[in-house]
Amino acid sequence: MTELEKNLQTIYERIANAAARANRDPRTITLVAVSKTFPADAVLAAHALGVRHFGENRVEEATDKIPAIAAQLVSATRVPTWHLIGHLQSRKVRDAVPLFDAIQSVDTVALAQRIEQRAAQLGKVMPILLEVNIAGEASKSGFAPAPREQFFAATRAILALPHLDPQGLMTIAPMATAPDDPRPRATFRALRELRDAVRATFPERAWQHLSMGMTDDFEAAIAEGATIVRIGRAIFGTRAP
Ligand SMILES: *Cc1c(COP(=O)(O)O)cnc(C)c1O
């Protein structure tokens, strides 16, 4: 068994166990393998092992990698789904919209409007998540969760854009400083509560996705209702700095 195969097996087991503890069906949790900094070959190996969702955080890197991988998989029956998970600069929207299948990191109304324009040009409807900076960390992007009326106003503006398909919320938790640090789980709970409020206010959409949880905190995220976990290091190994 390769290292990658072992890592994936361990991750699937941990996802299943976390789901069982939360009385959840593990099939409601999508694993996005975060392949940033790893070469196309690593993605192809994971794809051969059945991984279908991949995450990248930089448009430049993805511009080379995604088409190279697509060229290797022309005859594959199930092609990968690519998620943009990192901050998207407005000048990169032009390239990002045709490359990615979903954008999880929509963090301003202005950015949503740019994606709308480009998606309209391409005749594409882009699945998106609204990124929320729950903990208010200066180092992170995302909508402020409060005041809620302000967040709802932004949501309302985005819902009016016909080439965007808002499917839920995404967040990155503060890095735990100790194994019993309560902040990651509190952040995930707050995102779920915000999603429930958004759903009550805008019931015309399902708001089915909560993208939360990474290598160090995905089990807490599953306990709080994550439907998408974004895992890099535990699958592909440590990244070069
Ligand atoms: C890098 C990254 C991940 C994955 O982080 P790991 O610690 O490698 O699991 C998840 N989400 C975002 C937004 C990232 O940038």
PDB file of N, CA, C and O in Angstrom, residues 140-202:
ATOM      1  N   LYS A 140      -7.477  36.805   8.240  1.00  0.00           N
ATOM      2  CA  LYS A 140      -8.369  36.010   7.394  1.00  0.00           C
ATOM      3  C   LYS A 140      -9.359  36.888   6.659  1.00  0.00           C
ATOM      4  O   LYS A 140      -9.783  37.931   7.169  1.00  0.00           O
ATOM      5  N   SER A 141      -9.738  36.440   5.460  1.00  0.00           N
ATOM      6  CA  SER A 141     -10.781  37.174   4.756  1.00  0.00           C
ATOM      7  C   SER A 141     -12.117  36.523   5.062  1.00  0.00           C
ATOM      8  O   SER A 141     -12.204  35.512   5.758  1.00  0.00           O
ATOM      9  N   GLY A 142     -13.175  37.136   4.561  1.00  0.00           N
ATOM     10  CA  GLY A 142     -14.504  36.608   4.816  1.00  0.00           C
ATOM     11  C   GLY A 142     -15.443  37.694   5.286  1.00  0.00           C
ATOM     12  O   GLY A 142     -15.009  38.729   5.793  1.00  0.00           O
ATOM     13  N   PHE A 143     -16.732  37.440   5.089  1.00  0.00           N
ATOM     14  CA  PHE A 143     -17.742  38.367   5.593  1.00  0.00           C
ATOM     15  C   PHE A 143     -17.714  38.361   7.114  1.00  0.00           C
ATOM     16  O   PHE A 143     -17.474  37.321   7.740  1.00  0.00           O
ATOM     17  N   ALA A 144     -18.007  39.516   7.708  1.00  0.00           N
ATOM     18  CA  ALA A 144     -18.221  39.554   9.149  1.00  0.00           C
ATOM     19  C   ALA A 144     -19.589  38.940   9.440  1.00  0.00           C
ATOM     20  O   ALA A 144     -20.554  39.220   8.732  1.00  0.00           O
ATOM     21  N   PRO A 145     -19.688  38.078  10.451  1.00  0.00           N
ATOM     22  CA  PRO A 145     -20.979  37.445  10.743  1.00  0.00           C
ATOM     23  C   PRO A 145     -21.960  38.385  11.454  1.00  0.00           C
ATOM     24  O   PRO A 145     -23.154  38.085  11.522  1.00  0.00           O
ATOM     25  N   ALA A 146     -21.445  39.476  11.955  1.00  0.00           N
ATOM     26  CA  ALA A 146     -22.296  40.425  12.678  1.00  0.00           C
ATOM     27  C   ALA A 146     -21.906  41.843  12.253  1.00  0.00           C
ATOM     28  O   ALA A 146     -20.744  42.078  11.918  1.00  0.00           O
ATOM     29  N   PRO A 147     -22.847  42.783  12.285  1.00  0.00           N
ATOM     30  CA  PRO A 147     -24.255  42.548  12.608  1.00  0.00           C
ATOM     31  C   PRO A 147     -24.940  41.698  11.536  1.00  0.00           C
ATOM     32  O   PRO A 147     -24.631  41.824  10.357  1.00  0.00           O
ATOM     33  N   ARG A 148     -25.834  40.854  12.004  1.00  0.00           N
ATOM     34  CA  ARG A 148     -26.472  39.910  11.081  1.00  0.00           C
ATOM     35  C   ARG A 148     -27.195  40.613   9.943  1.00  0.00           C
ATOM     36  O   ARG A 148     -27.167  40.135   8.810  1.00  0.00           O
ATOM     37  N   GLU A 149     -27.833  41.759  10.231  1.00  0.00           N
ATOM     38  CA  GLU A 149     -28.569  42.451   9.163  1.00  0.00           C
ATOM     39  C   GLU A 149     -27.646  42.816   8.011  1.00  0.00           C
ATOM     40  O   GLU A 149     -28.032  42.790   6.851  1.00  0.00           O
ATOM     41  N   GLN A 150     -26.412  43.156   8.367  1.00  0.00           N
ATOM     42  CA  GLN A 150     -25.442  43.514   7.329  1.00  0.00           C
ATOM     43  C   GLN A 150     -25.053  42.275   6.514  1.00  0.00           C
ATOM     44  O   GLN A 150     -24.954  42.339   5.289  1.00  0.00           O
ATOM     45  N   PHE A 151     -24.857  41.179   7.202  1.00  0.00           N
ATOM     46  CA  PHE A 151     -24.528  39.934   6.487  1.00  0.00           C
ATOM     47  C   PHE A 151     -25.706  39.505   5.610  1.00  0.00           C
ATOM     48  O   PHE A 151     -25.520  39.079   4.466  1.00  0.00           O
ATOM     49  N   PHE A 152     -26.910  39.652   6.132  1.00  0.00           N
ATOM     50  CA  PHE A 152     -28.087  39.278   5.341  1.00  0.00           C
ATOM     51  C   PHE A 152     -28.242  40.191   4.118  1.00  0.00           C
ATOM     52  O   PHE A 152     -28.667  39.734   3.051  1.00  0.00           O
ATOM     53  N   ALA A 153     -27.908  41.460   4.269  1.00  0.00           N
ATOM     54  CA  ALA A 153     -28.004  42.386   3.127  1.00  0.00           C
ATOM     55  C   ALA A 153     -27.041  41.944   2.022  1.00  0.00           C
ATOM     56  O   ALA A 153     -27.383  41.954   0.834  1.00  0.00           O
ATOM     57  N   ALA A 154     -25.843  41.539   2.403  1.00  0.00           N
ATOM     58  CA  ALA A 154     -24.871  41.044   1.421  1.00  0.00           C
ATOM     59  C   ALA A 154     -25.399  39.764   0.774  1.00  0.00           C
ATOM     60  O   ALA A 154     -25.322  39.592  -0.454  1.00  0.00           O
ATOM     61  N   THR A 155     -25.951  38.895   1.587  1.00  0.00           N
ATOM     62  CA  THR A 155     -26.512  37.637   1.065  1.00  0.00           C
ATOM     63  C   THR A 155     -27.626  37.925   0.061  1.00  0.00           C
ATOM     64  O   THR A 155     -27.682  37.316  -1.017  1.00  0.00           O
ATOM     65  N   ARG A 156     -28.479  38.881   0.415  1.00  0.00           N
ATOM     66  CA  ARG A 156     -29.610  39.231  -0.467  1.00  0.00           C
ATOM     67  C   ARG A 156     -29.079  39.736  -1.818  1.00  0.00           C
ATOM     68  O   ARG A 156     -29.579  39.359  -2.878  1.00  0.00           O
ATOM     69  N   ALA A 157     -28.048  40.563  -1.777  1.00  0.00           N
ATOM     70  CA  ALA A 157     -27.470  41.105  -3.016  1.00  0.00           C
ATOM     71  C   ALA A 157     -26.893  39.974  -3.874  1.00  0.00           C
ATOM     72  O   ALA A 157     -27.031  39.972  -5.103  1.00  0.00           O
ATOM     73  N   ILE A 158     -26.273  39.008  -3.231  1.00  0.00           N
ATOM     74  CA  ILE A 158     -25.662  37.900  -3.977  1.00  0.00           C
ATOM     75  C   ILE A 158     -26.732  36.973  -4.557  1.00  0.00           C
ATOM     76  O   ILE A 158     -26.602  36.467  -5.670  1.00  0.00           O
ATOM     77  N   LEU A 159     -27.800  36.795  -3.815  1.00  0.00           N
ATOM     78  CA  LEU A 159     -28.894  35.936  -4.307  1.00  0.00           C
ATOM     79  C   LEU A 159     -29.544  36.501  -5.564  1.00  0.00           C
ATOM     80  O   LEU A 159     -30.171  35.762  -6.330  1.00  0.00           O
ATOM     81  N   ALA A 160     -29.365  37.789  -5.789  1.00  0.00           N
ATOM     82  CA  ALA A 160     -29.965  38.415  -6.972  1.00  0.00           C
ATOM     83  C   ALA A 160     -29.131  38.170  -8.229  1.00  0.00           C
ATOM     84  O   ALA A 160     -29.537  38.556  -9.323  1.00  0.00           O
ATOM     85  N   LEU A 161     -27.961  37.554  -8.086  1.00  0.00           N
ATOM     86  CA  LEU A 161     -27.069  37.366  -9.245  1.00  0.00           C
ATOM     87  C   LEU A 161     -27.368  36.010  -9.897  1.00  0.00           C
ATOM     88  O   LEU A 161     -27.129  34.962  -9.289  1.00  0.00           O
ATOM     89  N   PRO A 162     -27.881  36.021 -11.131  1.00  0.00           N
ATOM     90  CA  PRO A 162     -28.431  34.788 -11.709  1.00  0.00           C
ATOM     91  C   PRO A 162     -27.407  33.726 -12.094  1.00  0.00           C
ATOM     92  O   PRO A 162     -27.774  32.566 -12.235  1.00  0.00           O
ATOM     93  N   HIS A 163     -26.136  34.102 -12.263  1.00  0.00           N
ATOM     94  CA  HIS A 163     -25.139  33.101 -12.649  1.00  0.00           C
ATOM     95  C   HIS A 163     -24.338  32.584 -11.460  1.00  0.00           C
ATOM     96  O   HIS A 163     -23.288  31.961 -11.635  1.00  0.00           O
ATOM     97  N   LEU A 164     -24.819  32.887 -10.266  1.00  0.00           N
ATOM     98  CA  LEU A 164     -24.208  32.321  -9.057  1.00  0.00           C
ATOM     99  C   LEU A 164     -25.221  31.409  -8.388  1.00  0.00           C
ATOM    100  O   LEU A 164     -26.418  31.698  -8.370  1.00  0.00           O
ATOM    101  N   ASP A 165     -24.716  30.312  -7.851  1.00  0.00           N
ATOM    102  CA  ASP A 165     -25.572  29.354  -7.146  1.00  0.00           C
ATOM    103  C   ASP A 165     -25.058  29.198  -5.710  1.00  0.00           C
ATOM    104  O   ASP A 165     -24.220  28.333  -5.437  1.00  0.00           O
ATOM    105  N   PRO A 166     -25.514  30.067  -4.800  1.00  0.00           N
ATOM    106  CA  PRO A 166     -25.017  29.996  -3.419  1.00  0.00           C
ATOM    107  C   PRO A 166     -25.533  28.738  -2.725  1.00  0.00           C
ATOM    108  O   PRO A 166     -26.730  28.510  -2.654  1.00  0.00           O
ATOM    109  N   GLN A 167     -24.605  27.926  -2.230  1.00  0.00           N
ATOM    110  CA  GLN A 167     -24.985  26.625  -1.660  1.00  0.00           C
ATOM    111  C   GLN A 167     -24.685  26.504  -0.177  1.00  0.00           C
ATOM    112  O   GLN A 167     -24.944  25.446   0.406  1.00  0.00           O
ATOM    113  N   GLY A 168     -24.085  27.545   0.412  1.00  0.00           N
ATOM    114  CA  GLY A 168     -23.792  27.429   1.838  1.00  0.00           C
ATOM    115  C   GLY A 168     -22.680  28.361   2.270  1.00  0.00           C
ATOM    116  O   GLY A 168     -22.372  29.338   1.584  1.00  0.00           O
ATOM    117  N   LEU A 169     -22.091  28.024   3.400  1.00  0.00           N
ATOM    118  CA  LEU A 169     -21.087  28.877   4.034  1.00  0.00           C
ATOM    119  C   LEU A 169     -19.783  28.106   4.230  1.00  0.00           C
ATOM    120  O   LEU A 169     -19.772  26.885   4.332  1.00  0.00           O
ATOM    121  N   MET A 170     -18.703  28.868   4.300  1.00  0.00           N
ATOM    122  CA  MET A 170     -17.373  28.287   4.505  1.00  0.00           C
ATOM    123  C   MET A 170     -16.640  29.108   5.557  1.00  0.00           C
ATOM    124  O   MET A 170     -16.843  30.318   5.648  1.00  0.00           O
ATOM    125  N   THR A 171     -15.827  28.442   6.363  1.00  0.00           N
ATOM    126  CA  THR A 171     -14.980  29.189   7.285  1.00  0.00           C
ATOM    127  C   THR A 171     -13.671  28.441   7.548  1.00  0.00           C
ATOM    128  O   THR A 171     -13.551  27.245   7.270  1.00  0.00           O
ATOM    129  N   ILE A 172     -12.715  29.196   8.043  1.00  0.00           N
ATOM    130  CA  ILE A 172     -11.443  28.646   8.521  1.00  0.00           C
ATOM    131  C   ILE A 172     -11.371  28.995  10.006  1.00  0.00           C
ATOM    132  O   ILE A 172     -11.486  30.164  10.371  1.00  0.00           O
ATOM    133  N   ALA A 173     -11.197  27.984  10.844  1.00  0.00           N
ATOM    134  CA  ALA A 173     -11.166  28.225  12.291  1.00  0.00           C
ATOM    135  C   ALA A 173      -9.800  28.752  12.715  1.00  0.00           C
ATOM    136  O   ALA A 173      -8.797  28.502  12.032  1.00  0.00           O
ATOM    137  N   PRO A 174      -9.741  29.445  13.841  1.00  0.00           N
ATOM    138  CA  PRO A 174      -8.434  29.811  14.396  1.00  0.00           C
ATOM    139  C   PRO A 174      -7.626  28.541  14.667  1.00  0.00           C
ATOM    140  O   PRO A 174      -8.195  27.498  15.002  1.00  0.00           O
ATOM    141  N   MET A 175      -6.324  28.639  14.480  1.00  0.00           N
ATOM    142  CA  MET A 175      -5.478  27.480  14.732  1.00  0.00           C
ATOM    143  C   MET A 175      -5.504  27.171  16.241  1.00  0.00           C
ATOM    144  O   MET A 175      -5.308  28.071  17.065  1.00  0.00           O
ATOM    145  N   ALA A 176      -5.752  25.908  16.572  1.00  0.00           N
ATOM    146  CA  ALA A 176      -5.788  25.530  17.991  1.00  0.00           C
ATOM    147  C   ALA A 176      -4.403  25.695  18.592  1.00  0.00           C
ATOM    148  O   ALA A 176      -3.397  25.352  17.971  1.00  0.00           O
ATOM    149  N   THR A 177      -4.344  26.229  19.805  1.00  0.00           N
ATOM    150  CA  THR A 177      -3.046  26.403  20.455  1.00  0.00           C
ATOM    151  C   THR A 177      -2.775  25.268  21.438  1.00  0.00           C
ATOM    152  O   THR A 177      -1.681  25.149  21.968  1.00  0.00           O
ATOM    153  N   ALA A 178      -3.785  24.426  21.678  1.00  0.00           N
ATOM    154  CA  ALA A 178      -3.645  23.253  22.549  1.00  0.00           C
ATOM    155  C   ALA A 178      -4.709  22.258  22.127  1.00  0.00           C
ATOM    156  O   ALA A 178      -5.701  22.649  21.512  1.00  0.00           O
ATOM    157  N   PRO A 179      -4.525  20.969  22.454  1.00  0.00           N
ATOM    158  CA  PRO A 179      -5.513  19.964  22.024  1.00  0.00           C
ATOM    159  C   PRO A 179      -6.926  20.267  22.542  1.00  0.00           C
ATOM    160  O   PRO A 179      -7.907  19.905  21.899  1.00  0.00           O
ATOM    161  N   ASP A 180      -7.025  20.926  23.693  1.00  0.00           N
ATOM    162  CA  ASP A 180      -8.359  21.195  24.249  1.00  0.00           C
ATOM    163  C   ASP A 180      -8.812  22.640  23.980  1.00  0.00           C
ATOM    164  O   ASP A 180      -9.752  23.118  24.609  1.00  0.00           O
ATOM    165  N   ASP A 181      -8.156  23.314  23.044  1.00  0.00           N
ATOM    166  CA  ASP A 181      -8.561  24.677  22.681  1.00  0.00           C
ATOM    167  C   ASP A 181     -10.012  24.653  22.177  1.00  0.00           C
ATOM    168  O   ASP A 181     -10.308  23.975  21.195  1.00  0.00           O
ATOM    169  N   PRO A 182     -10.923  25.370  22.832  1.00  0.00           N
ATOM    170  CA  PRO A 182     -12.334  25.298  22.432  1.00  0.00           C
ATOM    171  C   PRO A 182     -12.675  26.126  21.195  1.00  0.00           C
ATOM    172  O   PRO A 182     -13.771  26.008  20.658  1.00  0.00           O
ATOM    173  N   ARG A 183     -11.743  26.936  20.706  1.00  0.00           N
ATOM    174  CA  ARG A 183     -12.108  27.885  19.637  1.00  0.00           C
ATOM    175  C   ARG A 183     -12.477  27.247  18.300  1.00  0.00           C
ATOM    176  O   ARG A 183     -13.460  27.690  17.695  1.00  0.00           O
ATOM    177  N   PRO A 184     -11.756  26.208  17.820  1.00  0.00           N
ATOM    178  CA  PRO A 184     -12.201  25.645  16.531  1.00  0.00           C
ATOM    179  C   PRO A 184     -13.663  25.174  16.584  1.00  0.00           C
ATOM    180  O   PRO A 184     -14.468  25.575  15.737  1.00  0.00           O
ATOM    181  N   ARG A 185     -13.993  24.401  17.606  1.00  0.00           N
ATOM    182  CA  ARG A 185     -15.360  23.872  17.645  1.00  0.00           C
ATOM    183  C   ARG A 185     -16.387  24.999  17.816  1.00  0.00           C
ATOM    184  O   ARG A 185     -17.462  24.963  17.201  1.00  0.00           O
ATOM    185  N   ALA A 186     -16.062  25.990  18.628  1.00  0.00           N
ATOM    186  CA  ALA A 186     -16.988  27.117  18.803  1.00  0.00           C
ATOM    187  C   ALA A 186     -17.189  27.863  17.482  1.00  0.00           C
ATOM    188  O   ALA A 186     -18.291  28.325  17.169  1.00  0.00           O
ATOM    189  N   THR A 187     -16.117  27.952  16.701  1.00  0.00           N
ATOM    190  CA  THR A 187     -16.204  28.611  15.390  1.00  0.00           C
ATOM    191  C   THR A 187     -17.123  27.815  14.463  1.00  0.00           C
ATOM    192  O   THR A 187     -17.978  28.392  13.771  1.00  0.00           O
ATOM    193  N   PHE A 188     -16.968  26.499  14.463  1.00  0.00           N
ATOM    194  CA  PHE A 188     -17.805  25.658  13.596  1.00  0.00           C
ATOM    195  C   PHE A 188     -19.271  25.731  14.021  1.00  0.00           C
ATOM    196  O   PHE A 188     -20.168  25.797  13.181  1.00  0.00           O
ATOM    197  N   ARG A 189     -19.498  25.736  15.338  1.00  0.00           N
ATOM    198  CA  ARG A 189     -20.881  25.834  15.820  1.00  0.00           C
ATOM    199  C   ARG A 189     -21.494  27.167  15.375  1.00  0.00           C
ATOM    200  O   ARG A 189     -22.631  27.224  14.908  1.00  0.00           O
ATOM    201  N   ALA A 190     -20.706  28.223  15.487  1.00  0.00           N
ATOM    202  CA  ALA A 190     -21.211  29.548  15.106  1.00  0.00           C
ATOM    203  C   ALA A 190     -21.530  29.601  13.613  1.00  0.00           C
ATOM    204  O   ALA A 190     -22.510  30.234  13.196  1.00  0.00           O
ATOM    205  N   LEU A 191     -20.737  28.927  12.793  1.00  0.00           N
ATOM    206  CA  LEU A 191     -21.019  28.925  11.347  1.00  0.00           C
ATOM    207  C   LEU A 191     -22.332  28.178  11.079  1.00  0.00           C
ATOM    208  O   LEU A 191     -23.148  28.609  10.273  1.00  0.00           O
ATOM    209  N   ARG A 192     -22.523  27.068  11.791  1.00  0.00           N
ATOM    210  CA  ARG A 192     -23.773  26.321  11.601  1.00  0.00           C
ATOM    211  C   ARG A 192     -24.978  27.167  12.032  1.00  0.00           C
ATOM    212  O   ARG A 192     -25.997  27.210  11.342  1.00  0.00           O
ATOM    213  N   GLU A 193     -24.834  27.863  13.159  1.00  0.00           N
ATOM    214  CA  GLU A 193     -25.953  28.691  13.625  1.00  0.00           C
ATOM    215  C   GLU A 193     -26.243  29.825  12.642  1.00  0.00           C
ATOM    216  O   GLU A 193     -27.397  30.154  12.394  1.00  0.00           O
ATOM    217  N   LEU A 194     -25.174  30.378  12.086  1.00  0.00           N
ATOM    218  CA  LEU A 194     -25.375  31.435  11.087  1.00  0.00           C
ATOM    219  C   LEU A 194     -26.065  30.853   9.852  1.00  0.00           C
ATOM    220  O   LEU A 194     -26.978  31.454   9.278  1.00  0.00           O
ATOM    221  N   ARG A 195     -25.652  29.662   9.427  1.00  0.00           N
ATOM    222  CA  ARG A 195     -26.287  29.011   8.276  1.00  0.00           C
ATOM    223  C   ARG A 195     -27.779  28.790   8.554  1.00  0.00           C
ATOM    224  O   ARG A 195     -28.624  29.024   7.681  1.00  0.00           O
ATOM    225  N   ASP A 196     -28.103  28.348   9.772  1.00  0.00           N
ATOM    226  CA  ASP A 196     -29.515  28.106  10.100  1.00  0.00           C
ATOM    227  C   ASP A 196     -30.307  29.418  10.017  1.00  0.00           C
ATOM    228  O   ASP A 196     -31.448  29.434   9.542  1.00  0.00           O
ATOM    229  N   ALA A 197     -29.693  30.504  10.442  1.00  0.00           N
ATOM    230  CA  ALA A 197     -30.364  31.810  10.379  1.00  0.00           C
ATOM    231  C   ALA A 197     -30.524  32.265   8.923  1.00  0.00           C
ATOM    232  O   ALA A 197     -31.570  32.805   8.539  1.00  0.00           O
ATOM    233  N   VAL A 198     -29.505  32.034   8.117  1.00  0.00           N
ATOM    234  CA  VAL A 198     -29.581  32.396   6.698  1.00  0.00           C
ATOM    235  C   VAL A 198     -30.695  31.589   6.022  1.00  0.00           C
ATOM    236  O   VAL A 198     -31.491  32.113   5.248  1.00  0.00           O
ATOM    237  N   ARG A 199     -30.752  30.322   6.367  1.00  0.00           N
ATOM    238  CA  ARG A 199     -31.763  29.439   5.776  1.00  0.00           C
ATOM    239  C   ARG A 199     -33.178  29.891   6.161  1.00  0.00           C
ATOM    240  O   ARG A 199     -34.092  29.871   5.339  1.00  0.00           O
ATOM    241  N   ALA A 200     -33.340  30.328   7.397  1.00  0.00           N
ATOM    242  CA  ALA A 200     -34.663  30.788   7.840  1.00  0.00           C
ATOM    243  C   ALA A 200     -35.040  32.086   7.130  1.00  0.00           C
ATOM    244  O   ALA A 200     -36.217  32.334   6.844  1.00  0.00           O
ATOM    245  N   THR A 201     -34.036  32.909   6.839  1.00  0.00           N
ATOM    246  CA  THR A 201     -34.298  34.209   6.216  1.00  0.00           C
ATOM    247  C   THR A 201     -34.469  34.098   4.706  1.00  0.00           C
ATOM    248  O   THR A 201     -35.219  34.869   4.103  1.00  0.00           O
ATOM    249  N   PHE A 202     -33.743  33.160   4.098  1.00  0.00           N
ATOM    250  CA  PHE A 202     -33.780  32.992   2.638  1.00  0.00           C
ATOM    251  C   PHE A 202     -34.130  31.540   2.295  1.00  0.00           C
ATOM    252  O   PHE A 202     -33.296  30.792   1.780  1.00  0.00           O
TER     253      PHE A 202
END
